[in-house]
mmCIF file of C-alpha atoms in Angstrom:
data_model
loop_
_atom_site.group_PDB
_atom_site.id
_atom_site.type_symbol
_atom_site.label_atom_id
_atom_site.label_comp_id
_atom_site.label_asym_id
_atom_site.label_seq_id
_atom_site.Cartn_x
_atom_site.Cartn_y
_atom_site.Cartn_z
ATOM 1 C CA MET A 1 -116.600 -47.869 -70.952
ATOM 2 C CA ASN A 2 -115.399 -50.849 -69.007
ATOM 3 C CA ARG A 3 -117.415 -51.124 -65.808
ATOM 4 C CA ARG A 4 -115.667 -54.304 -64.783
ATOM 5 C CA TYR A 5 -112.541 -52.390 -63.797
ATOM 6 C CA ARG A 6 -113.528 -48.756 -63.175
ATOM 7 C CA LYS A 7 -116.283 -46.268 -62.500
ATOM 8 C CA THR A 8 -118.188 -44.445 -65.197
ATOM 9 C CA ILE A 9 -118.473 -40.799 -64.133
ATOM 10 C CA ILE A 10 -120.629 -38.103 -65.706
ATOM 11 C CA ALA A 11 -119.603 -34.712 -64.326
ATOM 12 C CA GLY A 12 -121.219 -31.377 -65.093
ATOM 13 C CA ASN A 13 -118.909 -28.357 -65.117
ATOM 14 C CA TRP A 14 -121.051 -25.264 -64.562
ATOM 15 C CA LYS A 15 -118.087 -22.881 -64.878
ATOM 16 C CA MET A 16 -119.142 -19.324 -63.871
ATOM 17 C CA ASN A 17 -122.854 -19.976 -64.229
ATOM 18 C CA LYS A 18 -125.899 -20.148 -61.951
ATOM 19 C CA THR A 19 -126.703 -18.061 -58.910
ATOM 20 C CA LEU A 20 -127.769 -19.640 -55.645
ATOM 21 C CA THR A 21 -131.404 -19.179 -56.652
ATOM 22 C CA GLU A 22 -130.754 -20.853 -59.997
ATOM 23 C CA THR A 23 -128.906 -23.709 -58.275
ATOM 24 C CA LYS A 24 -131.953 -24.392 -56.125
ATOM 25 C CA ALA A 25 -134.204 -24.317 -59.192
ATOM 26 C CA PHE A 26 -131.889 -26.748 -61.002
ATOM 27 C CA ALA A 27 -131.986 -29.172 -58.073
ATOM 28 C CA GLU A 28 -135.778 -29.058 -57.928
ATOM 29 C CA GLU A 29 -136.025 -29.925 -61.620
ATOM 30 C CA PHE A 30 -133.142 -32.386 -61.814
ATOM 31 C CA LYS A 31 -133.628 -34.580 -58.757
ATOM 32 C CA PRO A 32 -136.954 -36.057 -59.905
ATOM 33 C CA LEU A 33 -135.238 -37.140 -63.147
ATOM 34 C CA LEU A 34 -132.638 -39.199 -61.307
ATOM 35 C CA ASN A 35 -133.750 -42.800 -61.208
ATOM 36 C CA ARG A 36 -130.735 -44.066 -59.321
ATOM 37 C CA PRO A 37 -128.387 -44.563 -62.282
ATOM 38 C CA ARG A 38 -127.466 -48.212 -62.557
ATOM 39 C CA TRP A 39 -123.884 -47.811 -63.642
ATOM 40 C CA CYS A 40 -122.591 -44.257 -63.627
ATOM 41 C CA ASP A 41 -121.693 -41.831 -60.852
ATOM 42 C CA VAL A 42 -123.016 -38.288 -61.222
ATOM 43 C CA VAL A 43 -120.970 -35.241 -60.202
ATOM 44 C CA LEU A 44 -121.845 -31.545 -60.301
ATOM 45 C CA CYS A 45 -118.940 -29.077 -60.360
ATOM 46 C CA VAL A 46 -120.348 -25.755 -59.182
ATOM 47 C CA PRO A 47 -118.967 -22.268 -58.372
ATOM 48 C CA PHE A 48 -117.493 -21.827 -54.889
ATOM 49 C CA VAL A 49 -120.402 -19.706 -53.643
ATOM 50 C CA ASN A 50 -122.878 -22.498 -54.445
ATOM 51 C CA LEU A 51 -120.955 -25.429 -52.963
ATOM 52 C CA GLN A 52 -122.544 -25.646 -49.528
ATOM 53 C CA ALA A 53 -126.045 -25.145 -50.917
ATOM 54 C CA ALA A 54 -125.472 -27.811 -53.578
ATOM 55 C CA ILE A 55 -124.185 -30.280 -50.981
ATOM 56 C CA ARG A 56 -127.310 -29.672 -48.901
ATOM 57 C CA LEU A 57 -129.679 -29.829 -51.871
ATOM 58 C CA PHE A 58 -128.300 -33.158 -53.108
ATOM 59 C CA LYS A 59 -127.533 -34.818 -49.769
ATOM 60 C CA ASP A 60 -130.347 -37.343 -50.202
ATOM 61 C CA SER A 61 -129.343 -38.273 -53.753
ATOM 62 C CA LYS A 62 -126.521 -40.091 -55.519
ATOM 63 C CA VAL A 63 -125.049 -36.813 -56.803
ATOM 64 C CA SER A 64 -121.561 -35.827 -55.575
ATOM 65 C CA ILE A 65 -120.507 -32.182 -55.505
ATOM 66 C CA ALA A 66 -117.202 -30.910 -56.871
ATOM 67 C CA ALA A 67 -115.318 -27.638 -56.882
ATOM 68 C CA GLU A 68 -113.927 -26.147 -60.065
ATOM 69 C CA ASN A 69 -110.480 -25.347 -58.684
ATOM 70 C CA CYS A 70 -108.367 -25.312 -55.526
ATOM 71 C CA HIS A 71 -105.074 -23.878 -54.307
ATOM 72 C CA TYR A 72 -102.006 -26.027 -53.769
ATOM 73 C CA GLU A 73 -101.280 -24.683 -50.272
ATOM 74 C CA SER A 74 -103.364 -25.667 -47.251
ATOM 75 C CA SER A 75 -103.467 -22.116 -45.877
ATOM 76 C CA GLY A 76 -101.664 -18.787 -46.050
ATOM 77 C CA ALA A 77 -101.636 -15.303 -47.525
ATOM 78 C CA TYR A 78 -103.376 -16.176 -50.801
ATOM 79 C CA THR A 79 -106.218 -13.697 -51.026
ATOM 80 C CA GLY A 80 -109.211 -15.006 -52.935
ATOM 81 C CA GLU A 81 -108.049 -18.625 -52.994
ATOM 82 C CA VAL A 82 -109.612 -21.778 -51.513
ATOM 83 C CA SER A 83 -107.655 -24.771 -50.233
ATOM 84 C CA ALA A 84 -108.378 -28.447 -50.762
ATOM 85 C CA GLU A 85 -108.776 -28.876 -46.993
ATOM 86 C CA MET A 86 -111.492 -26.202 -46.940
ATOM 87 C CA LEU A 87 -113.350 -28.011 -49.702
ATOM 88 C CA LYS A 88 -113.051 -31.394 -48.016
ATOM 89 C CA ASP A 89 -114.295 -29.972 -44.721
ATOM 90 C CA ILE A 90 -117.634 -28.842 -46.175
ATOM 91 C CA GLY A 91 -118.271 -32.152 -47.957
ATOM 92 C CA VAL A 92 -116.853 -31.666 -51.445
ATOM 93 C CA LYS A 93 -115.821 -34.970 -53.085
ATOM 94 C CA TYR A 94 -114.098 -33.970 -56.336
ATOM 95 C CA VAL A 95 -112.212 -30.969 -57.726
ATOM 96 C CA ILE A 96 -111.390 -30.001 -61.316
ATOM 97 C CA ILE A 97 -107.718 -29.248 -61.824
ATOM 98 C CA GLY A 98 -105.965 -27.833 -64.874
ATOM 99 C CA HIS A 99 -108.980 -26.977 -67.010
ATOM 100 C CA SER A 100 -107.880 -25.288 -70.235
ATOM 101 C CA GLU A 101 -109.674 -22.092 -69.243
ATOM 102 C CA ARG A 102 -107.642 -21.964 -66.024
ATOM 103 C CA ARG A 103 -104.489 -22.567 -68.047
ATOM 104 C CA GLN A 104 -105.408 -19.925 -70.630
ATOM 105 C CA TYR A 105 -106.790 -17.133 -68.450
ATOM 106 C CA TYR A 106 -105.075 -17.665 -65.095
ATOM 107 C CA ASN A 107 -101.611 -18.859 -66.053
ATOM 108 C CA GLU A 108 -101.995 -22.428 -64.797
ATOM 109 C CA THR A 109 -98.965 -24.491 -65.765
ATOM 110 C CA ASP A 110 -98.312 -28.208 -65.768
ATOM 111 C CA PHE A 111 -96.230 -27.701 -62.635
ATOM 112 C CA THR A 112 -98.928 -25.870 -60.675
ATOM 113 C CA VAL A 113 -101.379 -28.525 -61.856
ATOM 114 C CA ASN A 114 -99.134 -31.176 -60.290
ATOM 115 C CA LYS A 115 -98.958 -29.279 -57.008
ATOM 116 C CA LYS A 116 -102.756 -28.971 -56.933
ATOM 117 C CA VAL A 117 -103.228 -32.649 -57.770
ATOM 118 C CA ARG A 118 -101.033 -33.675 -54.852
ATOM 119 C CA ALA A 119 -102.752 -31.205 -52.513
ATOM 120 C CA ALA A 120 -106.182 -32.506 -53.510
ATOM 121 C CA LEU A 121 -105.181 -36.140 -53.003
ATOM 122 C CA ASP A 122 -103.559 -35.379 -49.653
ATOM 123 C CA ALA A 123 -106.815 -33.737 -48.526
ATOM 124 C CA GLY A 124 -108.875 -36.762 -49.593
ATOM 125 C CA LEU A 125 -110.425 -35.233 -52.715
ATOM 126 C CA ARG A 126 -110.603 -36.901 -56.117
ATOM 127 C CA PRO A 127 -108.983 -34.610 -58.717
ATOM 128 C CA ILE A 128 -110.440 -34.450 -62.219
ATOM 129 C CA ILE A 129 -107.318 -33.584 -64.195
ATOM 130 C CA CYS A 130 -107.898 -31.913 -67.553
ATOM 131 C CA VAL A 131 -105.527 -32.443 -70.472
ATOM 132 C CA GLY A 132 -105.907 -31.539 -74.124
ATOM 133 C CA GLU A 133 -104.474 -29.920 -77.216
ATOM 134 C CA SER A 134 -105.289 -26.848 -79.268
ATOM 135 C CA LEU A 135 -106.382 -27.056 -82.898
ATOM 136 C CA GLU A 136 -102.961 -25.819 -84.000
ATOM 137 C CA GLN A 137 -101.228 -28.528 -81.977
ATOM 138 C CA ARG A 138 -103.500 -31.220 -83.419
ATOM 139 C CA GLU A 139 -102.828 -30.001 -86.963
ATOM 140 C CA LEU A 140 -99.084 -30.078 -86.252
ATOM 141 C CA GLY A 141 -99.421 -33.726 -85.254
ATOM 142 C CA VAL A 142 -98.130 -33.303 -81.695
ATOM 143 C CA THR A 143 -101.295 -34.270 -79.808
ATOM 144 C CA MET A 144 -99.937 -37.459 -78.291
ATOM 145 C CA GLU A 145 -96.588 -35.936 -77.311
ATOM 146 C CA LEU A 146 -98.373 -33.065 -75.581
ATOM 147 C CA ILE A 147 -100.855 -35.349 -73.800
ATOM 148 C CA ALA A 148 -98.031 -37.598 -72.580
ATOM 149 C CA TYR A 149 -96.197 -34.579 -71.185
ATOM 150 C CA GLN A 150 -99.305 -33.251 -69.427
ATOM 151 C CA VAL A 151 -100.151 -36.634 -67.901
ATOM 152 C CA LYS A 152 -96.602 -37.282 -66.695
ATOM 153 C CA CYS A 153 -96.317 -33.804 -65.172
ATOM 154 C CA ALA A 154 -99.694 -34.078 -63.450
ATOM 155 C CA LEU A 155 -98.769 -37.408 -61.834
ATOM 156 C CA SER A 156 -95.211 -36.542 -60.813
ATOM 157 C CA GLY A 157 -94.669 -37.646 -57.229
ATOM 158 C CA VAL A 158 -98.087 -39.342 -56.995
ATOM 159 C CA SER A 159 -98.031 -42.898 -55.638
ATOM 160 C CA ALA A 160 -99.713 -45.830 -57.369
ATOM 161 C CA GLU A 161 -102.188 -46.114 -54.484
ATOM 162 C CA LYS A 162 -103.281 -42.493 -54.930
ATOM 163 C CA VAL A 163 -103.422 -42.659 -58.733
ATOM 164 C CA ARG A 164 -106.408 -44.995 -58.344
ATOM 165 C CA HIS A 165 -108.328 -41.973 -56.988
ATOM 166 C CA VAL A 166 -107.465 -39.744 -59.946
ATOM 167 C CA VAL A 167 -109.825 -39.009 -62.836
ATOM 168 C CA PHE A 168 -108.519 -37.742 -66.169
ATOM 169 C CA ALA A 169 -110.617 -35.678 -68.555
ATOM 170 C CA TYR A 170 -109.437 -35.434 -72.154
ATOM 171 C CA GLU A 171 -110.694 -32.087 -73.405
ATOM 172 C CA PRO A 172 -109.475 -31.030 -76.845
ATOM 173 C CA ILE A 173 -109.326 -27.259 -76.479
ATOM 174 C CA TRP A 174 -110.682 -26.769 -79.976
ATOM 175 C CA ALA A 175 -113.905 -28.555 -78.959
ATOM 176 C CA ILE A 176 -114.666 -26.736 -75.691
ATOM 177 C CA GLY A 177 -117.710 -24.506 -76.065
ATOM 178 C CA THR A 178 -117.345 -24.398 -79.852
ATOM 179 C CA GLY A 179 -119.937 -26.981 -80.813
ATOM 180 C CA LYS A 180 -117.162 -28.992 -82.464
ATOM 181 C CA THR A 181 -116.591 -32.461 -81.095
ATOM 182 C CA ALA A 182 -113.864 -35.020 -81.538
ATOM 183 C CA THR A 183 -115.121 -38.081 -83.371
ATOM 184 C CA SER A 184 -115.725 -41.115 -81.203
ATOM 185 C CA GLN A 185 -112.590 -42.692 -82.671
ATOM 186 C CA GLU A 186 -110.468 -39.584 -81.976
ATOM 187 C CA ALA A 187 -111.726 -39.532 -78.381
ATOM 188 C CA GLN A 188 -111.035 -43.254 -77.994
ATOM 189 C CA ASP A 189 -107.533 -42.953 -79.450
ATOM 190 C CA VAL A 190 -106.480 -40.259 -76.973
ATOM 191 C CA CYS A 191 -108.200 -41.834 -73.954
ATOM 192 C CA GLU A 192 -106.569 -45.166 -74.784
ATOM 193 C CA PHE A 193 -103.224 -43.381 -75.106
ATOM 194 C CA ILE A 194 -103.664 -41.726 -71.688
ATOM 195 C CA ARG A 195 -104.260 -45.166 -70.206
ATOM 196 C CA SER A 196 -101.126 -46.466 -71.923
ATOM 197 C CA ILE A 197 -99.054 -43.701 -70.285
ATOM 198 C CA ILE A 198 -100.484 -44.587 -66.868
ATOM 199 C CA ARG A 199 -99.730 -48.261 -67.605
ATOM 200 C CA LYS A 200 -96.086 -47.464 -68.346
ATOM 201 C CA LEU A 201 -95.801 -45.443 -65.134
ATOM 202 C CA TYR A 202 -97.772 -47.645 -62.725
ATOM 203 C CA GLY A 203 -98.577 -50.964 -64.358
ATOM 204 C CA ALA A 204 -101.634 -52.506 -65.990
ATOM 205 C CA ARG A 205 -103.708 -53.047 -62.843
ATOM 206 C CA VAL A 206 -103.583 -49.377 -61.865
ATOM 207 C CA ALA A 207 -104.180 -48.201 -65.437
ATOM 208 C CA ARG A 208 -107.306 -50.353 -65.734
ATOM 209 C CA ALA A 209 -108.740 -48.747 -62.598
ATOM 210 C CA VAL A 210 -108.406 -45.087 -63.681
ATOM 211 C CA THR A 211 -111.499 -43.351 -65.033
ATOM 212 C CA ILE A 212 -110.817 -41.317 -68.194
ATOM 213 C CA GLN A 213 -113.549 -38.959 -69.355
ATOM 214 C CA TYR A 214 -114.085 -37.121 -72.596
ATOM 215 C CA GLY A 215 -115.007 -33.443 -72.484
ATOM 216 C CA GLY A 216 -115.545 -31.002 -75.313
ATOM 217 C CA SER A 217 -119.088 -30.341 -76.463
ATOM 218 C CA MET A 218 -120.478 -33.721 -75.429
ATOM 219 C CA ASN A 219 -124.243 -33.478 -75.734
ATOM 220 C CA PRO A 220 -127.325 -35.730 -75.928
ATOM 221 C CA LYS A 221 -126.823 -36.251 -79.664
ATOM 222 C CA ASN A 222 -123.250 -37.580 -79.540
ATOM 223 C CA ALA A 223 -123.011 -38.960 -75.983
ATOM 224 C CA PHE A 224 -124.167 -42.503 -76.783
ATOM 225 C CA GLU A 225 -121.516 -43.052 -79.446
ATOM 226 C CA LEU A 226 -118.717 -41.390 -77.452
ATOM 227 C CA LEU A 227 -119.543 -43.316 -74.289
ATOM 228 C CA GLY A 228 -119.679 -46.560 -76.228
ATOM 229 C CA GLN A 229 -115.904 -46.467 -76.703
ATOM 230 C CA PRO A 230 -113.951 -48.889 -74.494
ATOM 231 C CA ASP A 231 -111.631 -46.293 -72.949
ATOM 232 C CA VAL A 232 -114.104 -43.395 -72.628
ATOM 233 C CA ASP A 233 -115.360 -43.787 -69.062
ATOM 234 C CA GLY A 234 -117.668 -40.802 -68.846
ATOM 235 C CA GLY A 235 -117.819 -37.138 -69.662
ATOM 236 C CA LEU A 236 -116.961 -33.708 -68.286
ATOM 237 C CA ILE A 237 -119.965 -31.799 -69.561
ATOM 238 C CA GLY A 238 -120.124 -28.039 -70.004
ATOM 239 C CA GLY A 239 -123.155 -26.329 -71.492
ATOM 240 C CA ALA A 240 -125.428 -29.376 -71.521
ATOM 241 C CA SER A 241 -124.994 -29.799 -67.751
ATOM 242 C CA LEU A 242 -126.780 -26.488 -67.155
ATOM 243 C CA LYS A 243 -130.037 -27.945 -68.460
ATOM 244 C CA PRO A 244 -131.479 -30.767 -66.339
ATOM 245 C CA ASP A 245 -133.163 -32.611 -69.210
ATOM 246 C CA GLN A 246 -130.067 -32.560 -71.439
ATOM 247 C CA PHE A 247 -127.780 -33.569 -68.598
ATOM 248 C CA MET A 248 -130.079 -36.474 -67.784
ATOM 249 C CA GLU A 249 -130.003 -37.656 -71.400
ATOM 250 C CA ILE A 250 -126.212 -37.905 -71.193
ATOM 251 C CA ILE A 251 -126.446 -39.797 -67.910
ATOM 252 C CA ASN A 252 -128.866 -42.206 -69.582
ATOM 253 C CA ALA A 253 -126.379 -42.666 -72.427
ATOM 254 C CA ALA A 254 -123.765 -43.643 -69.847
ATOM 255 C CA ASN A 255 -126.109 -46.336 -68.573
ATOM 256 C CA GLN A 256 -126.195 -48.088 -71.940
ATOM 257 C CA ASP A 257 -125.765 -51.848 -71.943
#
């Protein structure tokens, strides 16, 4: 982490978990644990049906609420979809875009990711853009080439001013929900590489300002070491974010000196 230049952000991705009742119970247990984190911002990415309740439940705290997806059009005949403008209007601050599960199960491509990124930025949301490789791709030695391609596609047509509002999340697909985790050095290497791509596209000043998270089975046991790396500026947390005590331990790790 480098707090001199950029924010440290710990974001919990609930995926398709927690009913409205369970969201309320989480808030009741989690809010007393929050002692106004000194350094890191806290974000909860919740299912669409829980967004308004979560915004209300955390309105008197430092927690920002995020959506887990959005459409790239502002309106239209897209049954079942939600636009970035709709999210912004109810008070959402961030939105996850291009998560590997969206790419795998719902045919997200690097080009639709780019369209969603631009739509989110135009609406005033901060996109959390997910990039990452499969185990097969890592073993083939093409991780960096793939990451470069994903980053360049995601940022196509995005101005330097707007890139400052983007968050990247490096999530090796082989580590998501598997219990496997990239080593702290592997996470650092890829996060540093992502920053180098942004530097080539937009210059050093912009690159220094972009928050780059690590996601992929980050938990209370490995968070301190992962977050101690200079280019790992936070985490996109899956399973551990569903449990208030575990999520708080990761937040505390992000507040390390």
